[in-house]
XYZ file of C-alpha atoms in Angstrom:
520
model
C 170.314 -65.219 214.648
C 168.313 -63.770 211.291
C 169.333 -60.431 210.438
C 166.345 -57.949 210.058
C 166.784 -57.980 206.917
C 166.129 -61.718 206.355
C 163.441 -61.820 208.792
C 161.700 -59.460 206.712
C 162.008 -60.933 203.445
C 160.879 -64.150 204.962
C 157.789 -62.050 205.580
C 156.996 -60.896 202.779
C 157.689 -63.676 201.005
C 154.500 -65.172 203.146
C 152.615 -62.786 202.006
C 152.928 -62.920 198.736
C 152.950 -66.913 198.913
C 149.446 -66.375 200.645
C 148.191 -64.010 198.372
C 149.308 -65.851 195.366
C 146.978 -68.736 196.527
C 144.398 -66.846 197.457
C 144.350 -64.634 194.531
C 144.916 -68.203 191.964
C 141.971 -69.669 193.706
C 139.532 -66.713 193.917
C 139.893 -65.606 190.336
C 138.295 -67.913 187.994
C 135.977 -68.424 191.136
C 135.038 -65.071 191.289
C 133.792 -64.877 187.529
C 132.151 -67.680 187.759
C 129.995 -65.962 190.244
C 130.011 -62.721 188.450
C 129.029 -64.076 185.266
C 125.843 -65.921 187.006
C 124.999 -64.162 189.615
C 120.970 -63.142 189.813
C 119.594 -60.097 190.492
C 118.158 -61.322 193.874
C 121.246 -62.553 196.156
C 120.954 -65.636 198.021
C 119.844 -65.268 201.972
C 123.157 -65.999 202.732
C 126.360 -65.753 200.676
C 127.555 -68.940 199.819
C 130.973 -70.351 202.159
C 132.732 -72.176 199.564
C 135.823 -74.573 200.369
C 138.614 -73.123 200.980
C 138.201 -69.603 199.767
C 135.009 -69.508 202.257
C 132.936 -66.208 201.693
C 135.524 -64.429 199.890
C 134.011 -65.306 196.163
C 130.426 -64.031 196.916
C 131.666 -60.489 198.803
C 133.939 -60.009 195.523
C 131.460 -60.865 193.104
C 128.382 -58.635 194.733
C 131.169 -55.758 195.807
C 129.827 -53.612 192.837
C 126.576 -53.188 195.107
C 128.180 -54.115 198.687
C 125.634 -51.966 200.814
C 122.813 -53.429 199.197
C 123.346 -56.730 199.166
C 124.901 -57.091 203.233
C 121.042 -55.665 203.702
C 119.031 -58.385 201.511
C 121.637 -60.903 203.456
C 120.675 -59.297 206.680
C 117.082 -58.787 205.756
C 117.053 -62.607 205.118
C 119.071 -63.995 208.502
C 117.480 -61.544 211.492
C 119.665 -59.303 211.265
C 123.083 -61.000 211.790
C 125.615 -63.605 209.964
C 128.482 -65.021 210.240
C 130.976 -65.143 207.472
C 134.741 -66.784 206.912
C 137.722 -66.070 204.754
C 140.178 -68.245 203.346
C 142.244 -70.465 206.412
C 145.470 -68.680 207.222
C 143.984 -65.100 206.316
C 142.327 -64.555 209.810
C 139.139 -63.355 208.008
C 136.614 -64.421 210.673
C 133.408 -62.042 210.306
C 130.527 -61.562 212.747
C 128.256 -58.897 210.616
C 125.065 -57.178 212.553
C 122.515 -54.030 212.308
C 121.043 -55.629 215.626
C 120.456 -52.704 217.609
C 120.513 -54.630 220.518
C 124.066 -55.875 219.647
C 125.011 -52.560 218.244
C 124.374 -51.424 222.158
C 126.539 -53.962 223.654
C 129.158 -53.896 220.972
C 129.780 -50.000 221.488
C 128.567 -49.167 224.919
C 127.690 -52.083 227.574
C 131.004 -54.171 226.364
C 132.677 -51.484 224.769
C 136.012 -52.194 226.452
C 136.282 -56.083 224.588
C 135.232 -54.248 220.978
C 138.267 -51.827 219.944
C 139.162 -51.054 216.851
C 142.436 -53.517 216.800
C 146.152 -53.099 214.913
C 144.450 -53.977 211.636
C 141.816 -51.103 211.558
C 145.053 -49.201 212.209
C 147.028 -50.359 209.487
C 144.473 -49.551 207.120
C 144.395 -46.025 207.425
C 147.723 -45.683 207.761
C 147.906 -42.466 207.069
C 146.220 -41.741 210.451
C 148.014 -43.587 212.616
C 148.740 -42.852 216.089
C 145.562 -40.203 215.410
C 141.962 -40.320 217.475
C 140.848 -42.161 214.793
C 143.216 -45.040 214.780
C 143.672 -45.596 218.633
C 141.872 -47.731 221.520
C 142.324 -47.272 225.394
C 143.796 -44.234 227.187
C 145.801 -42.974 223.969
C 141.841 -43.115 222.804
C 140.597 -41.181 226.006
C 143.548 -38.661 226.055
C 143.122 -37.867 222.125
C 139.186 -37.304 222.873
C 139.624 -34.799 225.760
C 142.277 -33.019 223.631
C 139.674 -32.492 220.513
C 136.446 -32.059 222.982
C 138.453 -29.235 224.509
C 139.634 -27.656 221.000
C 135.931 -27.963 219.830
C 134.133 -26.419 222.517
C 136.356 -23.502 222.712
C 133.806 -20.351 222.380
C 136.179 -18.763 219.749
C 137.022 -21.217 217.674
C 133.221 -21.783 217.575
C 132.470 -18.596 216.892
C 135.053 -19.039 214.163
C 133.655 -21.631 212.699
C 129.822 -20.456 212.592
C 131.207 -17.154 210.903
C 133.380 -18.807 208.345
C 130.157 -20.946 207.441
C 127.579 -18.413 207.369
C 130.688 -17.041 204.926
C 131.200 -19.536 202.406
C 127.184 -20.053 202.048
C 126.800 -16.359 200.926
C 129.833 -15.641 199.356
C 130.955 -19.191 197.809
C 128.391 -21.504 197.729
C 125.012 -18.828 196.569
C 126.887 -16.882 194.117
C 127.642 -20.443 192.039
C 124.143 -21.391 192.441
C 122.605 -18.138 191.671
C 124.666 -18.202 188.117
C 123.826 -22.143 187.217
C 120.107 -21.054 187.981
C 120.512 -17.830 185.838
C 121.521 -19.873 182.838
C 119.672 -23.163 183.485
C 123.204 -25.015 183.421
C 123.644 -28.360 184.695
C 126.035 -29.544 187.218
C 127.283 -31.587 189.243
C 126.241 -30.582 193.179
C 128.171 -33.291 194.446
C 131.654 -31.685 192.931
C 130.906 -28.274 194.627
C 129.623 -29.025 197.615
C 132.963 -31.325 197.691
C 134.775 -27.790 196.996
C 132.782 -25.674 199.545
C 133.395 -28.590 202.448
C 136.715 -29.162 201.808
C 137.260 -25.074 202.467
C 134.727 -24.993 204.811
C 137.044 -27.722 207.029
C 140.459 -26.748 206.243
C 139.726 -22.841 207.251
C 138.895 -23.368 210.736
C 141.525 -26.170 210.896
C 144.702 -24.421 209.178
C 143.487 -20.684 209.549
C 144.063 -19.882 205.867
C 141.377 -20.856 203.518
C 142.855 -23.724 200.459
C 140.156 -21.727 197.673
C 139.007 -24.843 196.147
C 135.556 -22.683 195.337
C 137.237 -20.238 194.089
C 135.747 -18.091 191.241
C 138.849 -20.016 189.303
C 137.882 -24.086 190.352
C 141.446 -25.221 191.081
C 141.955 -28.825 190.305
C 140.835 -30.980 193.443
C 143.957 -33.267 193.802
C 143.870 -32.983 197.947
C 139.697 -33.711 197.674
C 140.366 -36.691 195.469
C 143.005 -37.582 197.748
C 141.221 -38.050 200.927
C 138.687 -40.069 198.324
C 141.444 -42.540 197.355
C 142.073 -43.264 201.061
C 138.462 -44.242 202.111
C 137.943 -46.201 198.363
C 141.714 -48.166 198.765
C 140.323 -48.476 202.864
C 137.538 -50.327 201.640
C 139.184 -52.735 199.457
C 141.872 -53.553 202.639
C 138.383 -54.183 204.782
C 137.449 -56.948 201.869
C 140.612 -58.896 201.142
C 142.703 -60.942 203.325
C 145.638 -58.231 204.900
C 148.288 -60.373 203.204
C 147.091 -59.154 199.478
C 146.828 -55.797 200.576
C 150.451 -55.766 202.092
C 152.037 -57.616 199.178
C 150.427 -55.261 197.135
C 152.183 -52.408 198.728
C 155.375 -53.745 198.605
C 155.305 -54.284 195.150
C 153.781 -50.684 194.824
C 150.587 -52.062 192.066
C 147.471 -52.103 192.256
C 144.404 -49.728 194.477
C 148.296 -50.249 196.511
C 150.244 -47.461 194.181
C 147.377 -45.227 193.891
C 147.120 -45.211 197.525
C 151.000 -44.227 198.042
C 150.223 -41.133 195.515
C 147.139 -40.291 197.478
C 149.806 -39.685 200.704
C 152.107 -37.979 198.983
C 149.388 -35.713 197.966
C 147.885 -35.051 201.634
C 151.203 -34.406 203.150
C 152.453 -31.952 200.961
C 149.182 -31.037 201.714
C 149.381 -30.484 205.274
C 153.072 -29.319 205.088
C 151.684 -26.110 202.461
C 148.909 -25.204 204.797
C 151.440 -25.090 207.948
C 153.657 -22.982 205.805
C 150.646 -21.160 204.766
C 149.692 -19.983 207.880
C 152.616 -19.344 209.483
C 153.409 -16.669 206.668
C 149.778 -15.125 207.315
C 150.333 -15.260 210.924
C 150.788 -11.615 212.302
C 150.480 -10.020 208.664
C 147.470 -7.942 209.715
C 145.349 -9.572 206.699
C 141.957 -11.392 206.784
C 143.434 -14.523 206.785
C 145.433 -14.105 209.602
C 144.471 -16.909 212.480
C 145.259 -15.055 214.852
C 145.769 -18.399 217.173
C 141.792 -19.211 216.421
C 141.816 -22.094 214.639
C 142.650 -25.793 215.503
C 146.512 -26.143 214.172
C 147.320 -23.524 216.749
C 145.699 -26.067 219.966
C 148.120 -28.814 219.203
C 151.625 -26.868 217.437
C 153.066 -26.759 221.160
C 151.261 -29.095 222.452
C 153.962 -31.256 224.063
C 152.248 -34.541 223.324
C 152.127 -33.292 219.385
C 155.499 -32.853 218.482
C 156.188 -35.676 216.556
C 155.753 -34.399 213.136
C 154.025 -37.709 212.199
C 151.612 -37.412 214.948
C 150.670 -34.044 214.066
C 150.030 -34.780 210.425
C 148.003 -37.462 211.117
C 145.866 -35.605 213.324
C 145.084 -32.540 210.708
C 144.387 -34.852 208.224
C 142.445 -36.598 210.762
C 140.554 -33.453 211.450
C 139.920 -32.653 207.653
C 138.467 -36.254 206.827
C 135.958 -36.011 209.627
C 135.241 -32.878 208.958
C 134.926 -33.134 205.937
C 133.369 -36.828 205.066
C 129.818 -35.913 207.447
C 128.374 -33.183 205.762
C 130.516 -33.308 201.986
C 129.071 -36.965 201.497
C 125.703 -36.209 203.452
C 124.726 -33.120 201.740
C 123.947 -34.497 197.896
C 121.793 -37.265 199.446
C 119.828 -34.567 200.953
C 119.299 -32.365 198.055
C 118.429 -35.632 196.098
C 115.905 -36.743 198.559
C 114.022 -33.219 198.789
C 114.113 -33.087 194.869
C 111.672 -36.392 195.191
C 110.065 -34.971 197.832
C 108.286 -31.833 197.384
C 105.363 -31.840 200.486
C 108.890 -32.138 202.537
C 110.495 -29.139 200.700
C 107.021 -27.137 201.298
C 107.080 -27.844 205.127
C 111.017 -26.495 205.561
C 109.357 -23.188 203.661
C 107.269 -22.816 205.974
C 109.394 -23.005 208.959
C 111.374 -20.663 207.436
C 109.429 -18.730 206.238
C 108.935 -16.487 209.898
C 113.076 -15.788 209.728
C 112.974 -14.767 205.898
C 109.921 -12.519 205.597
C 111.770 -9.669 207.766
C 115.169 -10.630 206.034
C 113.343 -10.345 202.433
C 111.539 -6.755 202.844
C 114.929 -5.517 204.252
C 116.599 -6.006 200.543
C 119.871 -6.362 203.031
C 120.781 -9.344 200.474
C 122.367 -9.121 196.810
C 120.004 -10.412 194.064
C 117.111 -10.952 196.687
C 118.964 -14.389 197.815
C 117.949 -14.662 201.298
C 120.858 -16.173 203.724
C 120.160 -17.667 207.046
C 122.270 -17.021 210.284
C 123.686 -20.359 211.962
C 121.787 -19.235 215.164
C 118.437 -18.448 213.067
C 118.352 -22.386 212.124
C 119.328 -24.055 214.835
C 115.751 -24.907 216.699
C 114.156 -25.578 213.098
C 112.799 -29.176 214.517
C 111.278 -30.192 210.603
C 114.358 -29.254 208.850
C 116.553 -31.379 211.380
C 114.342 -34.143 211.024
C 114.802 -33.789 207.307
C 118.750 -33.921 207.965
C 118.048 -37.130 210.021
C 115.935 -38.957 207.503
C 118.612 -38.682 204.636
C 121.131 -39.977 207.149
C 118.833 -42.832 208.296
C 118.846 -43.984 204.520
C 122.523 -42.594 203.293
C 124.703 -42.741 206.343
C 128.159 -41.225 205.435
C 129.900 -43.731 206.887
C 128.312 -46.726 205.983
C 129.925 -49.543 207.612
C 132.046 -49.724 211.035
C 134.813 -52.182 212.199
C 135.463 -53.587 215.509
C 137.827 -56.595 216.620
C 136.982 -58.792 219.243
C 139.443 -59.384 222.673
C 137.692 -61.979 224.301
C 135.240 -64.530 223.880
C 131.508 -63.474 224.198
C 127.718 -63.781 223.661
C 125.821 -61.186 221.779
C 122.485 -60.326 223.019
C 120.940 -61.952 219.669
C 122.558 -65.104 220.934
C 125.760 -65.597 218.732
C 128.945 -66.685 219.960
C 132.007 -64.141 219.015
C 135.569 -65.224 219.591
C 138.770 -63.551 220.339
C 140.342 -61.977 217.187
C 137.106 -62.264 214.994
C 136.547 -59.066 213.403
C 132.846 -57.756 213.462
C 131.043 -55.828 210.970
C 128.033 -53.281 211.793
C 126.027 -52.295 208.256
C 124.555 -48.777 209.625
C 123.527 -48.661 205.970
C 121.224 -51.958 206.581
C 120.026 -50.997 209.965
C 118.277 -48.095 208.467
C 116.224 -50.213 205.781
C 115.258 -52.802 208.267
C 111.750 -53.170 208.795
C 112.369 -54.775 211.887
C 114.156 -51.581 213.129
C 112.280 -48.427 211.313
C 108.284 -50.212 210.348
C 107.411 -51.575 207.250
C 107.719 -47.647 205.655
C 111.904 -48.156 206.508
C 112.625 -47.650 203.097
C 110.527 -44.217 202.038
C 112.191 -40.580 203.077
C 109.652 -39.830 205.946
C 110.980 -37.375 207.793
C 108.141 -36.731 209.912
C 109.273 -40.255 211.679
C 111.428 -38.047 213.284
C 108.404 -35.500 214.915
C 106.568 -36.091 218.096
C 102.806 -36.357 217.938
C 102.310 -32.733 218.115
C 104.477 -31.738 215.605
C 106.789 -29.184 218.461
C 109.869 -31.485 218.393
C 111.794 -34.236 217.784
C 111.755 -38.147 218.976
C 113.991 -39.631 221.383
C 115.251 -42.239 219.190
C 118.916 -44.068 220.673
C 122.153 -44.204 219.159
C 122.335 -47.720 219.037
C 119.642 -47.591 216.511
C 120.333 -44.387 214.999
C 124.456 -44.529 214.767
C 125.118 -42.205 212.308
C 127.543 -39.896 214.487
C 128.491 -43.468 216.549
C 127.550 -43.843 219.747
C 129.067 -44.941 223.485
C 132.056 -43.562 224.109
C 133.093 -42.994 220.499
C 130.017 -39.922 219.816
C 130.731 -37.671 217.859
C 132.095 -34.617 219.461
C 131.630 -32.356 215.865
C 127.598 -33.331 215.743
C 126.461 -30.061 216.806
C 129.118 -28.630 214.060
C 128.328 -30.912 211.466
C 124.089 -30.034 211.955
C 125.086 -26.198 211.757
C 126.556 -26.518 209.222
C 124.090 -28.680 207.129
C 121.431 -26.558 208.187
C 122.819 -23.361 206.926
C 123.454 -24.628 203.850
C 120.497 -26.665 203.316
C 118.198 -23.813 204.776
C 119.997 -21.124 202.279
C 119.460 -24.099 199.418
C 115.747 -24.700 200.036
C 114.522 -21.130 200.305
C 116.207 -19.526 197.313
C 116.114 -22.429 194.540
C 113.922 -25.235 193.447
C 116.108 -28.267 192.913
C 115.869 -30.590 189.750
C 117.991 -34.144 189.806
C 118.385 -34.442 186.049
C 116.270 -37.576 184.487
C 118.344 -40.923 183.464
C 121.095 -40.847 185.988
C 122.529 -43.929 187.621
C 122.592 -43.019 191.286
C 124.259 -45.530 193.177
C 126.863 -45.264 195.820
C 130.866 -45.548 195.174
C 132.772 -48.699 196.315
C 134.250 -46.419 199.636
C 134.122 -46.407 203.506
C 132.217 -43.032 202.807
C 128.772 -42.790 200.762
C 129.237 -40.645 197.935
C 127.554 -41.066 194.973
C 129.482 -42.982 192.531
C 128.557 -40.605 189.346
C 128.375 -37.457 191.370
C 124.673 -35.680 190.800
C 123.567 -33.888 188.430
C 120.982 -31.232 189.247
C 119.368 -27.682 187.692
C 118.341 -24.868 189.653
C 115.335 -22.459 189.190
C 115.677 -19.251 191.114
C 111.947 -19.114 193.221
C 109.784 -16.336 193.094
C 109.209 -14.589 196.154
């Protein structure tokens, strides 16, 4: 009998066979392809012997979103795509709405998210995220119970309508003041990032604090979706060898969990010292942490972690990655920024002659915003084109026909570009690619379209929806609303605005902006 011990050398030493082939054979292949590769991919990406699609996804990965939607663009919508033999890369890729609709709500059951989706974020494993079946079902009552408690709500709305007037306007107000440019991307990362771990922890990390800590847990929780999306495009033997030998996206990756445990282990200890003390941070049992500490199911100290950090990437990924997108795309858009005035302009003309707010910056209650139908439809348009999380994974269980007619087969991982499927003309009309948010209206103007999940899946759909949505738009609102009435946004001229290689959508080189105070 082979000791453990053997059995798993033998295993890695696979790997690292495999990957050493792969890795000897995709190379020199790969800058080939880099060094003479056109502006205008080809319809479909090339399946070379062998190394099958693997060469063309490396060589275009510096522009991934972009160039799955010229290949989709170019094949209906759908394509099939193979890795190396012996890897088990075997892709089915899709926008199809009609496929997007069986894949995650008529055959939802045969489409999980499979052991490998696990294994690459490891770091939430055993979490809501990670899971399939009744652990999946059991995780989601838990949270949709936690989330719809009326205090914790409450909780939330305050600490937002918080941070906007006493964070996020006072920074503004001074970069406007001097003309300064800066990055909105970085603080809005910093406001989020409190703005999620408050309600979460009950203390509040101060990341947009007057003193702009350094951002180690943010970058973090960055380093886990960019290393994610490097596991999603290599075979899982590269990735593992990789992390046994500690090199590579592999090492930063291990430093990124380090960093998010101690993390999540300083916040625990945070509140627990707070707890009782009579001060304003005191959670007095209102904030997430305190629905799962004795919960009997969450008492493995693993499972907990990966469940906070769970909660503080979701929370935090929607409306962190979301919210520079939308400033960009008003900046280009003034007629849009004009129309959100106006609707706002009915809650800010009593608010204004009241002089109730410092420096005549006018701040919006979460409950003031929340029928605004232009300004949601604004919200919606940037996520139509920017979706924060561009790409979703499923695996296949059994053997089936999508409604567009392809096969699928047990164990072949699919693909579903929510990027592409909002620049398809096919989907959204020949305009798919403009920021239109009155796409969004109804013919009068009153409120919004019905327009399904399947086609709009930017807070997933079937089973999986999003229970934060309502959370998320809140809190985009508020700050958008606060944003748009008080400043005139400039994007700084000669930037290269292109999104990062990550699961998420942030902007690669962060965006650079300057503020004008407006004159009421």
């Amino acid at each position: 009998m082979p000791t453990l011990l053997t059995t798993m050398s033998t295993s890695f030493s696979q790997e690292l066979l495999i990957s050493t082939l792969v890795l000897s054979l995709l190379v020199p292949l790969y800058f080939y392809l880099k060094s003479s590769r056109s502006k205008s991919p080809a319809v479909l990406p090339t399946n070379w012997p062998i190394v099958g699609v693997l060469p063309s996804l490396l060589a275009n990965l510096h522009n991934l979103h972009d160039y799955l939607t010229a290949v989709l663009a170019g094949s209906g919508h759908n394509f099939r795509a193979n890795g190396p033999p012996g890897t088990g890369m075997r892709f089915f890729v899709t926008c199809d709405p009609d496929n997007v609709r069986h894949i995650f709500t008529t055959n939802y059951a045969n489409f999980p998210k499979g052991a490998e989706f696990a294994m690459i974020f490891d770091i939430m494993g055993g979490s809501f995220f990670t899971v399939d079946g009744e652990p999946c079902r059991r995780q989601r009552a838990k949270i949709q119970s936690v989330l719809t408690n009326p205090r914790l709500l409450a909780r939330m709305t305050a600490c937002c309508r918080d941070k906007v007037e006493n964070g996020l306007l006072p920074v503004f107000t001074r970069m406007a003041s001097t003309g300064t440019p800066f990055d909105v991307q970085d603080l809005i990362t910093r406001f989020v990032f409190d703005l999620t771990a408050t309600p979460v922890f009950g203390v509040d990390p101060g990341l947009l604090s007057s003193d702009m800590p350094p951002m180690n847990r943010a970058v973090a929780m960055d380093t886990v979706m960019e290393v994610a999306l490097f596991r999603h495009t290599v075979p899982a033997s590269c990735w593992k060898a990789m992390r046994r030998l500690n090199i590579g996206p592999e090492r930063k990756l291990a430093a990124a969990h380090t960093v998010l445990r101690g993390f999540i282990t300083e916040m625990m200890e945070r509140r627990k010292k707070n707890e009782g003390v009579g001060n304003e941070e005191a959670p007095s049992s209102v904030d997430i942490l305190s629905s799962y500490i004795d919960d009997p199911d969450y008492q493995d100290d693993e499972l907990l972690r990966a469940t906070l950090i769970n909660y503080m990437i979701a929370g935090r990924d929607t409306i962190g990655t979301t919210l520079p997108w939308v400033f960009y795309n008003l900046a280009q858009n003034p007629r849009v920024v004009s129309i959100i005035r106006s609707e706002l302009s009915p809650i800010a003309a009593p608010k204004a002659e009241a002089a109730t707010c410092a420096g005549d910056i006018v701040v919006f209650e979460p409950e003031e915003t929340k029928s605004l139908v232009y300004l949601k439809a604004a919200l919606y348009e940037s996520l139509r084109l920017y979706p924060p999380g561009p790409i979703e994974r499923k695996t296949v269980v059994a053997d089936d026909v999508m409604p567009s007619g392809h096969e699928v087969h047990a164990g072949d991982t699919l693909f579903i570009s929510l990027h592409s499927m909002g620049r398809m003309e096919g989907v959204w009309g020949k305009d798919c690619l403009e920021y239109n948010p009155d796409r969004w209206l109804s013919d009068d103007g009153q409120k919004l379209r019905y327009v399904p999940s399947h086609k709009f899946l930017a807070f997933n759909s079937g089973p999986r929806m999003c229970l934060g949505k309502d959370i998320a738009l809140m809190q985009m609102k508020t700050v958008v609303a606060a944003v748009v009435w008080n400043f005139d946004v400039e994007v700084v001229q000669g930037q290269s605005i292109e999104p990062k290689l990550s699961c998420i959508l942030q902007m690669k080189n962060g965006l650079t902006i300057k503020l004008k105070k407006r004159e009421m």
